[in-house]
Amino acid sequence: AQSVTQLGSHVSVSEGALVLLRCNYSSSVPPYLFWYVQYPNQGLQLLLKYTSAATLVKGINGFEAEFKKSETSFHLTKPSAHMSDAAEYFCAVSETGRRALTFGSGTRLQVQP
Amino acid sequence: ETGVTQSPTHLIKTRGQQVTLRCSSQSGHNTVSWYQQALGQGPQFIFQYYREEENGRGNFPPRFSGLQFPNYSSELNVNALELDDSALYLCASSRGGQTSSGNTIYFGEGSWLTVV
C-alpha cells in the first residue's frame, strides 16, 4: 500500500530564507510523486510532479523537488521565500494502475516579514 | 485556472438530508475523481469515473454515489448526511485513467459542505 508522511504540520520561515518541506513516501513499485499547493479557501494547484524522468524536478513559482529513491523522499525546496508562498502544501503519491492519489496530511507554510 | 469548475461553492444541509454536488471537467478530460478534504487534513479519495463508469472507489460507504455524463461532467451525491460529512469536496479531472503515466490531475476550487 502506498502512503505519504509529511514531517512538520507547520513550518515558519523569514522572507528571503530557504524553504524546505519534507515528504517521505512508501510504495511497492516506482511511484509518481506530486506536490500541490492550496491557498486559503481554494482548491489544489499542481506545483510539480515526478514521473521517473529527471530526479530533480522544477515546478512553478521557483519551487523544485528532488526524488531520492534510497531515502524514499521527495522534499520540496525554494531558495528564497516570498510572502505570497504562505499556504498549505500537500505531497501526494500514486502508482501505475492505481486510480487515486494518496495525500499527506499537509504542511502549513508561514512566511514572516 | 485549471478548467475544472464546481458548484455550488458553499452550502449548508441538515443531518439526514441529501446533497448533490456538480463538476465540469477540463476540456478533453474523460476521467473525473472526487475527494473529501476534512478541515486540517489532506484530501481522501472517494471514487473515480472513467467514460461514465465507476472506475475505482476509496473507503467510503455506499451512501456516497456518483454519475458521469456523456460530456464527462460529473455529480457526487451523498444521502443521509451525517455531521462528519462536513468538508471540502474536490473534483479532479484528467485524461485516460487516474495515474496512467503520471497524468496530471487538475482540481477544482471545491464545494464547501456544512452539515448541521
CSV table of C-alpha atoms in Angstrom, one decimal:
chain,number,residue,atom,x,y,z
A,1,ALA,CA,0.0,0.0,0.0
A,2,GLN,CA,1.2,3.5,-0.7
A,3,SER,CA,1.4,6.2,1.9
A,4,VAL,CA,2.8,9.6,2.4
A,5,THR,CA,4.3,11.2,5.5
A,6,GLN,CA,4.9,15.0,5.7
A,7,LEU,CA,7.1,15.9,8.6
A,8,GLY,CA,6.0,19.1,10.3
A,9,SER,CA,2.5,20.3,10.1
A,10,HIS,CA,3.6,23.9,10.4
A,11,VAL,CA,6.8,25.5,9.1
A,12,SER,CA,7.7,29.1,9.6
A,13,VAL,CA,10.4,30.9,7.7
A,14,SER,CA,11.5,34.5,7.2
A,15,GLU,CA,11.0,36.2,3.9
A,16,GLY,CA,14.1,35.5,1.8
A,17,ALA,CA,15.0,32.4,3.7
A,18,LEU,CA,15.2,28.8,2.3
A,19,VAL,CA,12.0,26.8,2.3
A,20,LEU,CA,12.3,23.1,2.9
A,21,LEU,CA,9.1,21.0,3.2
A,22,ARG,CA,9.7,17.3,3.8
A,23,CYS,CA,7.9,14.4,2.2
A,24,ASN,CA,8.6,10.7,2.6
A,25,TYR,CA,6.6,8.0,0.8
A,26,SER,CA,6.2,4.3,0.8
A,27,SER,CA,5.4,2.4,-2.4
A,28,SER,CA,5.8,-1.1,-3.6
A,29,VAL,CA,6.6,0.0,-7.1
A,30,PRO,CA,8.3,3.1,-8.6
A,31,PRO,CA,5.9,5.9,-7.7
A,32,TYR,CA,4.6,9.0,-9.3
A,33,LEU,CA,5.0,11.9,-6.9
A,34,PHE,CA,3.3,15.3,-6.8
A,35,TRP,CA,3.4,18.5,-4.8
A,36,TYR,CA,0.2,20.6,-4.6
A,37,VAL,CA,-0.4,24.0,-3.0
A,38,GLN,CA,-3.6,25.1,-1.5
A,39,TYR,CA,-4.2,28.8,-0.8
A,40,PRO,CA,-6.9,29.7,1.8
A,41,ASN,CA,-10.4,28.8,0.7
A,42,GLN,CA,-9.2,27.5,-2.7
A,43,GLY,CA,-8.7,24.2,-4.4
A,44,LEU,CA,-5.4,22.4,-5.1
A,45,GLN,CA,-2.8,23.7,-7.6
A,46,LEU,CA,-0.1,21.5,-9.0
A,47,LEU,CA,3.4,22.7,-8.2
A,48,LEU,CA,5.4,19.9,-9.8
A,49,LYS,CA,5.4,16.2,-10.4
A,50,TYR,CA,7.9,13.4,-10.7
A,51,THR,CA,7.3,10.7,-13.3
A,52,SER,CA,10.6,8.8,-13.5
A,53,ALA,CA,12.4,11.2,-15.8
A,54,ALA,CA,14.9,13.6,-14.1
A,55,THR,CA,15.2,13.2,-10.4
A,56,LEU,CA,15.4,16.9,-9.8
A,57,VAL,CA,12.0,18.4,-10.8
A,58,LYS,CA,11.4,22.1,-11.3
A,59,GLY,CA,8.0,23.5,-10.8
A,60,ILE,CA,6.1,26.8,-10.8
A,61,ASN,CA,6.9,29.8,-8.6
A,62,GLY,CA,10.5,28.8,-8.1
A,63,PHE,CA,9.9,25.6,-6.3
A,64,GLU,CA,11.8,22.3,-7.0
A,65,ALA,CA,11.9,18.9,-5.5
A,66,GLU,CA,14.4,16.0,-5.7
A,67,PHE,CA,13.4,12.4,-5.8
A,68,LYS,CA,15.7,10.2,-3.7
A,69,LYS,CA,14.9,6.6,-4.0
A,70,SER,CA,17.4,5.4,-1.4
A,71,GLU,CA,15.7,7.7,1.2
A,72,THR,CA,12.2,7.4,-0.2
A,73,SER,CA,11.9,11.1,-0.1
A,74,PHE,CA,10.6,13.9,-2.3
A,75,HIS,CA,11.3,17.1,-0.4
A,76,LEU,CA,10.2,20.5,-1.7
A,77,THR,CA,12.5,23.4,-1.7
A,78,LYS,CA,12.6,27.1,-2.7
A,79,PRO,CA,15.8,29.1,-2.3
A,80,SER,CA,14.1,32.3,-1.2
A,81,ALA,CA,10.7,32.5,0.4
A,82,HIS,CA,8.2,35.2,-0.6
A,83,MET,CA,5.2,36.4,1.4
A,84,SER,CA,2.9,35.0,-1.3
A,85,ASP,CA,4.2,31.5,-0.6
A,86,ALA,CA,2.2,31.3,2.6
A,87,ALA,CA,-0.2,28.4,2.0
A,88,GLU,CA,-0.8,24.7,2.7
A,89,TYR,CA,1.4,22.3,0.8
A,90,PHE,CA,0.5,18.7,0.1
A,91,CYS,CA,2.7,15.9,-1.1
A,92,ALA,CA,0.9,13.0,-2.9
A,93,VAL,CA,1.9,9.7,-4.4
A,94,SER,CA,0.4,7.3,-6.9
A,95,GLU,CA,1.4,4.2,-8.8
A,96,THR,CA,0.8,2.9,-12.3
A,97,GLY,CA,-2.6,1.2,-12.4
A,98,ARG,CA,-3.9,2.9,-9.3
A,99,ARG,CA,-6.9,5.2,-9.5
A,100,ALA,CA,-6.2,7.5,-6.7
A,101,LEU,CA,-3.7,10.0,-5.3
A,102,THR,CA,-2.7,9.4,-1.7
A,103,PHE,CA,-2.1,12.6,0.0
A,104,GLY,CA,-0.1,13.5,3.1
A,105,SER,CA,-1.7,15.5,5.9
A,106,GLY,CA,-0.2,18.7,4.7
A,107,THR,CA,2.3,21.3,5.9
A,108,ARG,CA,1.2,24.9,6.5
A,109,LEU,CA,4.0,27.3,5.5
A,110,GLN,CA,4.1,30.7,7.2
A,111,VAL,CA,6.4,33.4,5.9
A,112,GLN,CA,7.4,36.1,8.4
A,113,PRO,CA,8.3,39.6,7.2
B,1,GLU,CA,-7.3,28.4,-13.6
B,2,THR,CA,-7.5,24.7,-14.0
B,3,GLY,CA,-10.6,24.5,-16.2
B,4,VAL,CA,-12.4,22.4,-13.6
B,5,THR,CA,-15.5,24.1,-12.3
B,6,GLN,CA,-17.6,23.0,-9.3
B,7,SER,CA,-21.0,24.1,-8.0
B,8,PRO,CA,-22.2,25.2,-5.5
B,9,THR,CA,-19.2,26.7,-3.8
B,10,HIS,CA,-20.8,26.7,-0.3
B,11,LEU,CA,-23.9,25.0,1.1
B,12,ILE,CA,-25.4,24.1,4.4
B,13,LYS,CA,-27.5,21.0,4.9
B,14,THR,CA,-29.3,19.4,7.8
B,15,ARG,CA,-28.3,15.9,9.1
B,16,GLY,CA,-30.3,13.2,7.3
B,17,GLN,CA,-30.7,15.3,4.1
B,18,GLN,CA,-29.3,14.5,0.7
B,19,VAL,CA,-26.9,16.7,-1.3
B,20,THR,CA,-25.8,16.8,-5.0
B,21,LEU,CA,-22.5,18.4,-6.0
B,22,ARG,CA,-21.6,19.1,-9.6
B,23,CYS,CA,-18.4,19.2,-11.5
B,24,SER,CA,-17.5,20.2,-15.0
B,25,SER,CA,-14.2,18.7,-16.1
B,26,GLN,CA,-11.4,20.3,-18.2
B,27,SER,CA,-11.9,20.1,-21.9
B,28,GLY,CA,-10.7,16.8,-23.3
B,29,HIS,CA,-10.5,15.1,-19.9
B,30,ASN,CA,-12.5,11.9,-19.7
B,31,THR,CA,-11.8,11.0,-16.1
B,32,VAL,CA,-13.2,12.6,-13.1
B,33,SER,CA,-12.4,11.8,-9.4
B,34,TRP,CA,-13.9,13.1,-6.2
B,35,TYR,CA,-12.0,13.8,-3.0
B,36,GLN,CA,-13.2,14.7,0.5
B,37,GLN,CA,-11.0,17.1,2.5
B,38,ALA,CA,-11.9,17.5,6.1
B,39,LEU,CA,-10.7,20.5,8.0
B,40,GLY,CA,-6.9,20.3,8.7
B,41,GLN,CA,-6.4,17.1,6.7
B,42,GLY,CA,-5.3,16.0,3.3
B,43,PRO,CA,-7.8,15.0,0.6
B,44,GLN,CA,-9.2,11.5,0.7
B,45,PHE,CA,-10.2,9.7,-2.5
B,46,ILE,CA,-13.9,8.9,-2.8
B,47,PHE,CA,-14.2,7.4,-6.3
B,48,GLN,CA,-13.4,7.9,-9.9
B,49,TYR,CA,-15.4,7.8,-13.1
B,50,TYR,CA,-14.0,7.0,-16.5
B,51,ARG,CA,-16.2,7.1,-19.6
B,52,GLU,CA,-19.4,7.1,-17.5
B,53,GLU,CA,-18.4,4.1,-15.4
B,54,GLU,CA,-17.2,4.0,-11.8
B,55,ASN,CA,-13.6,3.0,-12.1
B,56,GLY,CA,-12.3,2.8,-8.5
B,57,ARG,CA,-13.5,3.6,-5.1
B,58,GLY,CA,-12.0,4.6,-1.8
B,59,ASN,CA,-13.1,3.7,1.7
B,60,PHE,CA,-16.4,5.5,1.6
B,61,PRO,CA,-19.9,4.0,2.3
B,62,PRO,CA,-22.5,3.4,-0.4
B,63,ARG,CA,-24.4,6.5,0.5
B,64,PHE,CA,-21.7,8.3,-1.4
B,65,SER,CA,-22.5,7.8,-5.1
B,66,GLY,CA,-21.8,9.5,-8.4
B,67,LEU,CA,-22.6,9.9,-12.0
B,68,GLN,CA,-20.6,10.9,-15.1
B,69,PHE,CA,-22.4,12.2,-18.1
B,70,PRO,CA,-21.5,11.8,-21.8
B,71,ASN,CA,-19.9,15.3,-21.8
B,72,TYR,CA,-17.7,14.0,-18.9
B,73,SER,CA,-19.2,16.3,-16.3
B,74,SER,CA,-20.0,14.6,-13.0
B,75,GLU,CA,-22.1,14.6,-9.9
B,76,LEU,CA,-21.4,13.5,-6.4
B,77,ASN,CA,-24.5,12.5,-4.3
B,78,VAL,CA,-24.4,12.0,-0.6
B,79,ASN,CA,-27.5,10.5,1.1
B,80,ALA,CA,-28.4,10.5,4.8
B,81,LEU,CA,-25.9,13.3,5.6
B,82,GLU,CA,-24.0,13.0,8.9
B,83,LEU,CA,-22.2,15.7,10.8
B,84,ASP,CA,-18.8,14.2,9.8
B,85,ASP,CA,-19.6,14.7,6.1
B,86,SER,CA,-18.9,18.4,6.7
B,87,ALA,CA,-15.8,19.0,4.5
B,88,LEU,CA,-14.5,20.5,1.3
B,89,TYR,CA,-15.4,18.2,-1.7
B,90,LEU,CA,-12.9,18.5,-4.5
B,91,CYS,CA,-13.4,17.3,-8.1
B,92,ALA,CA,-10.4,16.5,-10.2
B,93,SER,CA,-10.1,15.7,-13.9
B,94,SER,CA,-7.5,14.0,-16.0
B,95,ARG,CA,-7.0,12.0,-19.2
B,96,GLY,CA,-7.1,8.3,-19.7
B,97,GLY,CA,-7.3,6.9,-16.2
B,98,GLN,CA,-6.2,8.4,-12.9
B,99,THR,CA,-2.5,7.9,-12.9
B,100,SER,CA,-1.6,6.3,-16.2
B,101,SER,CA,1.9,7.5,-17.0
B,102,GLY,CA,1.6,10.0,-14.2
B,103,ASN,CA,-1.0,12.1,-16.0
B,104,THR,CA,-1.5,15.5,-14.4
B,105,ILE,CA,-4.7,15.7,-12.4
B,106,TYR,CA,-6.4,19.1,-12.2
B,107,PHE,CA,-8.5,20.1,-9.2
B,108,GLY,CA,-11.4,22.5,-9.0
B,109,GLU,CA,-11.9,25.1,-6.3
B,110,GLY,CA,-14.2,22.7,-4.3
B,111,SER,CA,-17.6,22.8,-2.7
B,112,TRP,CA,-17.8,23.5,1.0
B,113,LEU,CA,-20.4,21.4,2.7
B,114,THR,CA,-21.6,22.1,6.2
B,115,VAL,CA,-23.9,19.6,7.9
B,116,VAL,CA,-25.8,20.9,10.9
